[in-house]
Short mmCIF file of C-alpha atoms in Angstrom, two decimals:
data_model
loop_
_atom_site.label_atom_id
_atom_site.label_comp_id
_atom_site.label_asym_id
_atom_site.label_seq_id
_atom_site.Cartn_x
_atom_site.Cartn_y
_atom_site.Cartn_z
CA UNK C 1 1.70 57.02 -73.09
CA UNK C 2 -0.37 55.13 -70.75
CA UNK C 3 1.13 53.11 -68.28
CA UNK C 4 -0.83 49.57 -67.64
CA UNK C 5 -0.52 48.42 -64.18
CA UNK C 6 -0.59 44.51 -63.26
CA UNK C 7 -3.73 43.25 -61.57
CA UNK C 8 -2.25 42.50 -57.61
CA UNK C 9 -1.63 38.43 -57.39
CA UNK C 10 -4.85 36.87 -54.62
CA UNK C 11 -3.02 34.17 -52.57
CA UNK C 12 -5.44 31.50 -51.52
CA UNK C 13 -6.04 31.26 -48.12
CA UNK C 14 -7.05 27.84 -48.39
CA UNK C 15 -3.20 26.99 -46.81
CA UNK C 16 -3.69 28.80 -43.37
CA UNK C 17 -6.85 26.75 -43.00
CA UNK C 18 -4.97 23.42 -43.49
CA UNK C 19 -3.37 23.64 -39.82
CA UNK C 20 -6.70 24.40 -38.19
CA UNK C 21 -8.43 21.60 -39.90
CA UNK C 22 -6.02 19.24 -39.02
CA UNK C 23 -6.18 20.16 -35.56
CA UNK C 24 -9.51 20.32 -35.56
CA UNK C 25 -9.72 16.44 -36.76
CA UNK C 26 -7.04 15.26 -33.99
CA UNK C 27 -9.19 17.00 -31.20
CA UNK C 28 -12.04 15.39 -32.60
CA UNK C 29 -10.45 12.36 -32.77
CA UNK C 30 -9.07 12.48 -29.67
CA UNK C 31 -12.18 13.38 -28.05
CA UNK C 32 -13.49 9.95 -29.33
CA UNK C 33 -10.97 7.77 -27.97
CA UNK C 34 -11.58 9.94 -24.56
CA UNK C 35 -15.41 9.03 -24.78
CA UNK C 36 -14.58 5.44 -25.44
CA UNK C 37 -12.09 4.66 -23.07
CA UNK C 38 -13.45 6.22 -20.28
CA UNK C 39 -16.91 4.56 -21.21
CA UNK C 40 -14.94 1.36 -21.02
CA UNK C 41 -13.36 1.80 -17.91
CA UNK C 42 -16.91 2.22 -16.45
CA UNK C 43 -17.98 -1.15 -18.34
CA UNK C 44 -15.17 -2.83 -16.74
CA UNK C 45 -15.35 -1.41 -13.08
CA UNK C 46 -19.39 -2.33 -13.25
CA UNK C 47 -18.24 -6.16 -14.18
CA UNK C 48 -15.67 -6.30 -11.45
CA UNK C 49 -17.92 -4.61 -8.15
CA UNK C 50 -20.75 -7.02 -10.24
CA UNK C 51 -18.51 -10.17 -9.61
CA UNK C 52 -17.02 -9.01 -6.52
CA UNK C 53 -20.30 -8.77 -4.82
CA UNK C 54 -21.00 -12.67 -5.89
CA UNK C 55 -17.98 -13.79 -4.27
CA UNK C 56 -19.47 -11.90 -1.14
CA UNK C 57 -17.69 -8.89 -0.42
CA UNK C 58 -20.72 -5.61 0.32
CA UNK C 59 -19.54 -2.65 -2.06
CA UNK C 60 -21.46 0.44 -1.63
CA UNK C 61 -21.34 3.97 -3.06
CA UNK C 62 -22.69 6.75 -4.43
CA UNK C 63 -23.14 8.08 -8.02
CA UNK C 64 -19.96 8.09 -9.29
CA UNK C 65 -18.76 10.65 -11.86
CA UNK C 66 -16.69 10.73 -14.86
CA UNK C 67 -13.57 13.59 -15.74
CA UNK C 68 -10.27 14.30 -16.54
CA UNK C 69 -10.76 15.42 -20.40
CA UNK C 70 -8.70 15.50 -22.56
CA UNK C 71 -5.38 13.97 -20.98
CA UNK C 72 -6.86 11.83 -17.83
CA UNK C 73 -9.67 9.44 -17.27
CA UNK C 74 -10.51 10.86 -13.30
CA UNK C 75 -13.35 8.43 -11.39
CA UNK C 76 -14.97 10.02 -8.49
CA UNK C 77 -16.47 7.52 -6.25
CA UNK C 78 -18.34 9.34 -3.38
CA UNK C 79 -19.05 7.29 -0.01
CA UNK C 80 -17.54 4.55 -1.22
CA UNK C 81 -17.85 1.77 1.56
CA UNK C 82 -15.97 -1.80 0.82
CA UNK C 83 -15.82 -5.07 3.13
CA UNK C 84 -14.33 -8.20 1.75
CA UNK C 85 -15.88 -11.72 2.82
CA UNK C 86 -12.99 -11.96 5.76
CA UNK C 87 -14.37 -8.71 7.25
CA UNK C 88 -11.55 -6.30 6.75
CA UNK C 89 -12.10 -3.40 4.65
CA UNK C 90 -12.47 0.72 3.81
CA UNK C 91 -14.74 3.38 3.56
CA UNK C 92 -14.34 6.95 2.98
CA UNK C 93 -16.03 9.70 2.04
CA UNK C 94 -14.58 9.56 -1.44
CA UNK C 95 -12.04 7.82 -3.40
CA UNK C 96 -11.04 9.38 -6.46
CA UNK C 97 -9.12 6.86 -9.09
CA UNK C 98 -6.71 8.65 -12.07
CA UNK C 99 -5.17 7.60 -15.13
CA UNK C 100 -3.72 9.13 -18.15
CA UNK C 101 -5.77 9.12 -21.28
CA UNK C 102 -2.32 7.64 -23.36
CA UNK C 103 -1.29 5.29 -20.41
CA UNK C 104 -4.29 3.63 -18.79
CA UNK C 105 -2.02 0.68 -17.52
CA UNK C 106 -1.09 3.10 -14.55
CA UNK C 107 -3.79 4.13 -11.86
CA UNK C 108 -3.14 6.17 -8.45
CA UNK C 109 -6.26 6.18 -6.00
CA UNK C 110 -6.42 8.65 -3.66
CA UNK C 111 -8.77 9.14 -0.51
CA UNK C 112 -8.12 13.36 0.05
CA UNK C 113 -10.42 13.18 3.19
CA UNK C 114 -8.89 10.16 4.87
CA UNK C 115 -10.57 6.91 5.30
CA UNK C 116 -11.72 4.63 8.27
CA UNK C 117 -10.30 0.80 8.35
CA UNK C 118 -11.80 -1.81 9.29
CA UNK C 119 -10.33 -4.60 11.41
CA UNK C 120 -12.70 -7.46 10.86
CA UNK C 121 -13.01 -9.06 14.86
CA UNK C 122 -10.78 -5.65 15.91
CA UNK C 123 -13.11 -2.81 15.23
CA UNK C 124 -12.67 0.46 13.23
CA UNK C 125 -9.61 2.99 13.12
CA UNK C 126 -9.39 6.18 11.25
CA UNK C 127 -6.50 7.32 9.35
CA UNK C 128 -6.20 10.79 8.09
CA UNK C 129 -3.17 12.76 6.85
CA UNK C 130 -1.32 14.96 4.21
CA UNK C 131 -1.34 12.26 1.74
CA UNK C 132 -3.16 8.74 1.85
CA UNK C 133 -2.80 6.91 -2.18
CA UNK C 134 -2.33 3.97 -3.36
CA UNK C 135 -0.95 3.03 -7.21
CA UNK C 136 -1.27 0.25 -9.93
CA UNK C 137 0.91 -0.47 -12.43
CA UNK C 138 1.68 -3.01 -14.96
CA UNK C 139 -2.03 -4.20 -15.01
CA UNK C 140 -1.42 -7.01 -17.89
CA UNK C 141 0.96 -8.83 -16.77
CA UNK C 142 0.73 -11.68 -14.24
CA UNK C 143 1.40 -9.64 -11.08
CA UNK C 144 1.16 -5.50 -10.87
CA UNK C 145 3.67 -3.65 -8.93
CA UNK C 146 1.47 -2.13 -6.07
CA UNK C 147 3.00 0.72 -4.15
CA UNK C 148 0.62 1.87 -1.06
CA UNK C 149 1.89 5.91 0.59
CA UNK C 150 1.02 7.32 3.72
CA UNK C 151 2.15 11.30 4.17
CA UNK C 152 2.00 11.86 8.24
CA UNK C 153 -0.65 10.11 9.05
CA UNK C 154 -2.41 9.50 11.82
CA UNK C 155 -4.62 7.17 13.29
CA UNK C 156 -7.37 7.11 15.88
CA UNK C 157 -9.28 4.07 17.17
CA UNK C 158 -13.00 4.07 17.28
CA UNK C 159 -15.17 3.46 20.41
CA UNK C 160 -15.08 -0.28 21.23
CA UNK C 161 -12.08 -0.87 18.98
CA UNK C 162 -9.05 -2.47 19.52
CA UNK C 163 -6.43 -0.13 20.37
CA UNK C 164 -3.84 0.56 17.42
CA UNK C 165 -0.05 0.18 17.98
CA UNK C 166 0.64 3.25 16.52
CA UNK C 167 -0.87 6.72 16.85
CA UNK C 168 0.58 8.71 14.30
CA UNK C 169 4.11 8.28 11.40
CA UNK C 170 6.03 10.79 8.99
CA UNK C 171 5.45 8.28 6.60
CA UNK C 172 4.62 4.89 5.52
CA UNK C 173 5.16 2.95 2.33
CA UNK C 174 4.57 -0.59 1.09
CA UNK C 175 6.05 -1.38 -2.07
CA UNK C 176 5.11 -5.30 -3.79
CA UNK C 177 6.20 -5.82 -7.37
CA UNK C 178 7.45 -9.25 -8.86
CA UNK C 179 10.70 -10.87 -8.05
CA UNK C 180 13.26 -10.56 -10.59
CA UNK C 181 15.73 -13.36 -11.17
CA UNK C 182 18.35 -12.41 -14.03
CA UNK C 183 16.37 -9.65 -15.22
CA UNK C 184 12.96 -11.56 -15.68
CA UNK C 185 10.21 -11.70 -13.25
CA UNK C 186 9.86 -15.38 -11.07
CA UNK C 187 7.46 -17.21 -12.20
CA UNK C 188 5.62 -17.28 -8.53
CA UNK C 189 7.41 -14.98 -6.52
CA UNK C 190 6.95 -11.12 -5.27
CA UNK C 191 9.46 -8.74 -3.36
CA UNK C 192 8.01 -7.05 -0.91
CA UNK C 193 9.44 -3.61 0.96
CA UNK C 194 7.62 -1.87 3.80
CA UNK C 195 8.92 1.57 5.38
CA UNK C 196 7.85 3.16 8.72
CA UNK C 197 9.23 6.04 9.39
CA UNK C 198 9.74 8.14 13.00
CA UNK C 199 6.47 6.10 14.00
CA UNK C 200 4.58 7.76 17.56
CA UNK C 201 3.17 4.73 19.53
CA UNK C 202 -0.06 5.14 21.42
CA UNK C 203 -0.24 6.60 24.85
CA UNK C 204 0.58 3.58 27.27
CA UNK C 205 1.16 1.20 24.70
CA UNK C 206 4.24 -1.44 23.49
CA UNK C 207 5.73 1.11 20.86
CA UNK C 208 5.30 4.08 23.31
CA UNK C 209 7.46 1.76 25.81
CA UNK C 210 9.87 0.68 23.34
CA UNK C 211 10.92 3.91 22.12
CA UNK C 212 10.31 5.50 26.14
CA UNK C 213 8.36 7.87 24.42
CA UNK C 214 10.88 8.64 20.99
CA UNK C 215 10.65 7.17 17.53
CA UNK C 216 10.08 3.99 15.75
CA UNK C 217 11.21 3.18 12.71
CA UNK C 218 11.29 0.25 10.54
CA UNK C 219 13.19 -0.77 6.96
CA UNK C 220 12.32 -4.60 5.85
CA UNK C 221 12.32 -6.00 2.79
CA UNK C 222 11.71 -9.57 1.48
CA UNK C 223 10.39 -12.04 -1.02
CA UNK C 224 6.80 -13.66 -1.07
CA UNK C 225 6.78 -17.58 -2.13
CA UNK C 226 3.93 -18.80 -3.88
CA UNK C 227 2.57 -15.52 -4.59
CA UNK C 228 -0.49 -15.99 -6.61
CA UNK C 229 -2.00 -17.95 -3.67
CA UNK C 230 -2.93 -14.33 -1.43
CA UNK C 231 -5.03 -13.69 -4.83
CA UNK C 232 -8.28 -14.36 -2.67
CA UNK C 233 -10.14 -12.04 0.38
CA UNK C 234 -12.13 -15.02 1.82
CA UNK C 235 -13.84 -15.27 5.37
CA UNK C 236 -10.69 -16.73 6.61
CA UNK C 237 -8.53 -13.71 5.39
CA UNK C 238 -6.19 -13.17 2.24
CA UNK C 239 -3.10 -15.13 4.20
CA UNK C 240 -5.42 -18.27 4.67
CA UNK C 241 -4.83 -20.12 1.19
CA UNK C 242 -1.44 -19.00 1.18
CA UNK C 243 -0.25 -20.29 4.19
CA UNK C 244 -1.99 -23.48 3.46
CA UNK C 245 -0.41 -23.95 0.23
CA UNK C 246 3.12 -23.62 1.48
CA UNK C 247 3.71 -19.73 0.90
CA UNK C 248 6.20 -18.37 3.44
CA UNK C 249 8.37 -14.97 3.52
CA UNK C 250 12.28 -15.53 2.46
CA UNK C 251 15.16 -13.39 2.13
CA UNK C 252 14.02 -10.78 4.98
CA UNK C 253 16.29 -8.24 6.34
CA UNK C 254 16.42 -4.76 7.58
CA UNK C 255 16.98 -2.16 9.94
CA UNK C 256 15.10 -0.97 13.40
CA UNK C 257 15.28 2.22 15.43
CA UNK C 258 13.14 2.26 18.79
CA UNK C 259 14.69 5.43 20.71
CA UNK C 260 18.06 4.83 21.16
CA UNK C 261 17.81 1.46 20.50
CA UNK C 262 19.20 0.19 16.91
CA UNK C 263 19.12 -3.19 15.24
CA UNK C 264 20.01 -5.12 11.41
CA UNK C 265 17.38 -7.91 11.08
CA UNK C 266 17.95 -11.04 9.06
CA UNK C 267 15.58 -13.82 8.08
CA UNK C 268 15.63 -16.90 6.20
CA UNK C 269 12.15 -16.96 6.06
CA UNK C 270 9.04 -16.93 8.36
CA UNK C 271 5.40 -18.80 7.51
CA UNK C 272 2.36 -18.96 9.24
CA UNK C 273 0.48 -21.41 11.62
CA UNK C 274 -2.97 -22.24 10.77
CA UNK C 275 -3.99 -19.81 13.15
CA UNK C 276 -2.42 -17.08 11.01
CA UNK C 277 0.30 -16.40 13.45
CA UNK C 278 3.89 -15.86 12.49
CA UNK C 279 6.62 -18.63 12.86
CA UNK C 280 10.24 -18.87 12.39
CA UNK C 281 13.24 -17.20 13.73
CA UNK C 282 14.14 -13.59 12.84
CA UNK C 283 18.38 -12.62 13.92
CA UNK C 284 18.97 -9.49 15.37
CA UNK C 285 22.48 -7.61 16.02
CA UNK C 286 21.20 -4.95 18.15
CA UNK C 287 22.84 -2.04 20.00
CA UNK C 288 21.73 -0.80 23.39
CA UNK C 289 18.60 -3.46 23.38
CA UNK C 290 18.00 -3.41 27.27
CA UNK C 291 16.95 0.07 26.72
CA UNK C 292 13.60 -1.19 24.23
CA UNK C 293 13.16 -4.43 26.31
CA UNK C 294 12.95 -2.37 29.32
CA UNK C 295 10.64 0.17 27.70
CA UNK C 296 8.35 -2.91 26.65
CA UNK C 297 8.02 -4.37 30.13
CA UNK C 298 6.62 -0.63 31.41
CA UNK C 299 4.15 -1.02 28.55
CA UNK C 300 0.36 -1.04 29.69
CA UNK C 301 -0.70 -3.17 27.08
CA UNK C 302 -2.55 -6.51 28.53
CA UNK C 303 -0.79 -8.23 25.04
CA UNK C 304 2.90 -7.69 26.38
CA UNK C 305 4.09 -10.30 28.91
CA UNK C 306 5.63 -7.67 31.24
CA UNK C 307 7.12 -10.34 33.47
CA UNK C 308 8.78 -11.83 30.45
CA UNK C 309 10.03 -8.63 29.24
CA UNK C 310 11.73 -7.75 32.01
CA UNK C 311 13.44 -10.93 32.72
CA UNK C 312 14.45 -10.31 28.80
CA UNK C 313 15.31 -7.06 30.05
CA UNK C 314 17.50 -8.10 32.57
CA UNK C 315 19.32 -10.94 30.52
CA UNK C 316 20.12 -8.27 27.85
CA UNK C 317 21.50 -5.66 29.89
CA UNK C 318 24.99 -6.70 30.60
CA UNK C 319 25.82 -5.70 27.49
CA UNK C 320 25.60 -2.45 27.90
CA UNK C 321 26.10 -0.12 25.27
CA UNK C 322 27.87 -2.78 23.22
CA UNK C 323 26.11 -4.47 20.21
CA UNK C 324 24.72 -8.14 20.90
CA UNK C 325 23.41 -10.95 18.72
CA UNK C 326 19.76 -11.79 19.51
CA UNK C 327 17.61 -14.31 18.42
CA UNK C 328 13.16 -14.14 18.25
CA UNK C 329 11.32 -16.67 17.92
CA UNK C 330 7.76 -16.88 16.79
CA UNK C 331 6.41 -20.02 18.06
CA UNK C 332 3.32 -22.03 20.04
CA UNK C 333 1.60 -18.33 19.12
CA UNK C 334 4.06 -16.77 20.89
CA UNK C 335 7.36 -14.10 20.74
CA UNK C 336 9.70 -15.49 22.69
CA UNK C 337 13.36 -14.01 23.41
CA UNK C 338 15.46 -16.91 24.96
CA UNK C 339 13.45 -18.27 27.40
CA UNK C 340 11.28 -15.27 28.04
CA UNK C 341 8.16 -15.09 26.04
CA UNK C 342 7.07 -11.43 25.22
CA UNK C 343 4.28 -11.15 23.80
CA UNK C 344 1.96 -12.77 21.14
CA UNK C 345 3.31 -13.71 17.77
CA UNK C 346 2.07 -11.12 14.77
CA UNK C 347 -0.98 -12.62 13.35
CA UNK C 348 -1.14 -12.38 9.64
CA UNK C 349 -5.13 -13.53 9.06
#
């Protein structure tokens, strides 16, 4: 009897294509949002140097270039040289801006070959190091937390410049993001935090005598009044309309460490002068101050009053190793101690 064998079953293979096709149509679809986003990032950063360049700040570079596919929009902007109208600005031999693809509200800028700085009336200083960035978040709302990194860097002044206070850190950071008040950002208002970190002062000058040849380092915080006034980069600086609208520095405190010198800070706030130089009165419980006074007064620096800061010097060393309450005072342009002025008050613009 002859045995009838079934005809073997052909499975479609229609079903393993399915996964490849869809994949196929998110690439492809992904690919298009990549194109179009990046394409508008370029439309937007045209616009901006475009309106910038009306309001008088001189923004040169080089062709610029366009990666990062599939997961990052990456802007390489070779010999990229920026002044703003008040004089201050950067160049570098390239800044290189990145985002993600799914998250363009975030963007870190980096300058991997350092960058030279530019001091408006001061001249040019250099700054190289392991790690120089700066990033933007939060781009749509009123005020974008800003965070600014330094990773050892160092810092050389150019011929004819002005000399820097500092020739080389383990680290700097600058931190601005809006002020919170029960949870919600202030309407007008900014917290500010800067960090220096085992800071090297320049040969012969004030942080160099300070320290007597150690460390610096610095902790302050504070809050920024009237915050969407420093919006501007005018010839008379981004302080200038500011300060002349009543914005002013509140809630400061922090810590200091110049050699074996320590101190807290405290603030209730500090403001400009129209000349752009600090004023207030900053509170200081410091421990072994003599030491830094001293140091200052030794300092080759033509800006430090070394008569003053030795009187200072002198007044502040009976107390020995023991902590002391100090008071400085930034007034008339000047940083006085007591009676002793010591050198010229910081000058914001």
């Amino acid at each position: 009897m002859t045995q009838i064998h079934p005809t073997p079953t052909r499975h479609s293979r229609r079903g393993l294509l399915i996964p490849f096709l869809i994949a196929g149509a998110l690439l492809a679809a992904w690919t298009g949002w990549w194109f179009y986003l990046t394409h508008q990032i370029e439309t937007r950063l045209d616009a901006q140097v475009s309106a910038m360049r009306r309001d008088g700040w001189r923004i040169d570079y080089a062709s610029r270039t366009t990666t990062g596919w599939p997961f990052r929009a990456r802007i390489s902007i070779p010999h990229a040289d920026i002044v703003a109208p008040s004089g201050h600005g950067i160049a570098a031999p390239e800044l290189v801006a990145e985002a993600n693809a799914y998250n363009p509200d975030r963007w870190v800028v980096i300058a991997p070959d350092g960058l030279t700085l530019t001091r408006a009336d001061k001249g040019k200083v250099g700054i190289a190091g392991d790690g120089l960035r700066l990033s933007v978040s939060h781009l749509r709302e009123r005020f974008p937390d800003l965070r600014v990194e330094l990773i050892r860097p160092t810092f050389t002044a150019h011929e004819n410049a002005e000399p820097f206070p500092i020739a080389a850190a383990e680290r700097i950071l600058l931190n601005v993001r809006p002020h919170l008040t029960e949870g919600r950002a202030a309407t007008d208002e900014m917290d500010v935090a800067f960090e220096l970190v085992d800071a090297r002062g320049r040969p012969g000058g004030p942080v160099e005598g300070a320290t007597r040849q150690g460390r610096l380092t610095a902790r302050i915080e504070g809050t920024i009044l009237n915050a969407s006034r420093l919006s501007g980069m005018d010839s008379a600086g981004v302080f200038a309309a500011w300060t002349a609208s009543g914005g002013r520095f509140t809630a400061i405190k922090g810590e200091l460490e110049a050699g074996d010198s320590r101190a807290h800070v405290e603030s209730a706030g500090l403001s400009a002068d129209a000349e752009g130089r600090l004023e207030g009165e900053v509170s200081l419980t410091a421990e072994r101050p003599g030491a830094a006074i001293a140091g200052l007064a030794r300092s080759q620096s033509g800006a430090v009053n070394r008569l003053g800061a030795a009187g200072a010097a002198a007044a502040t060393a009976v107390s020995g190793d023991r902590g002391v309450d100090l008071v400085i005072r930034f007034r008339d342009g000047r940083t006085w101690l007591g009676p002793f002025a010591l050198a010229p008050a910081p000058k914001l613009f």
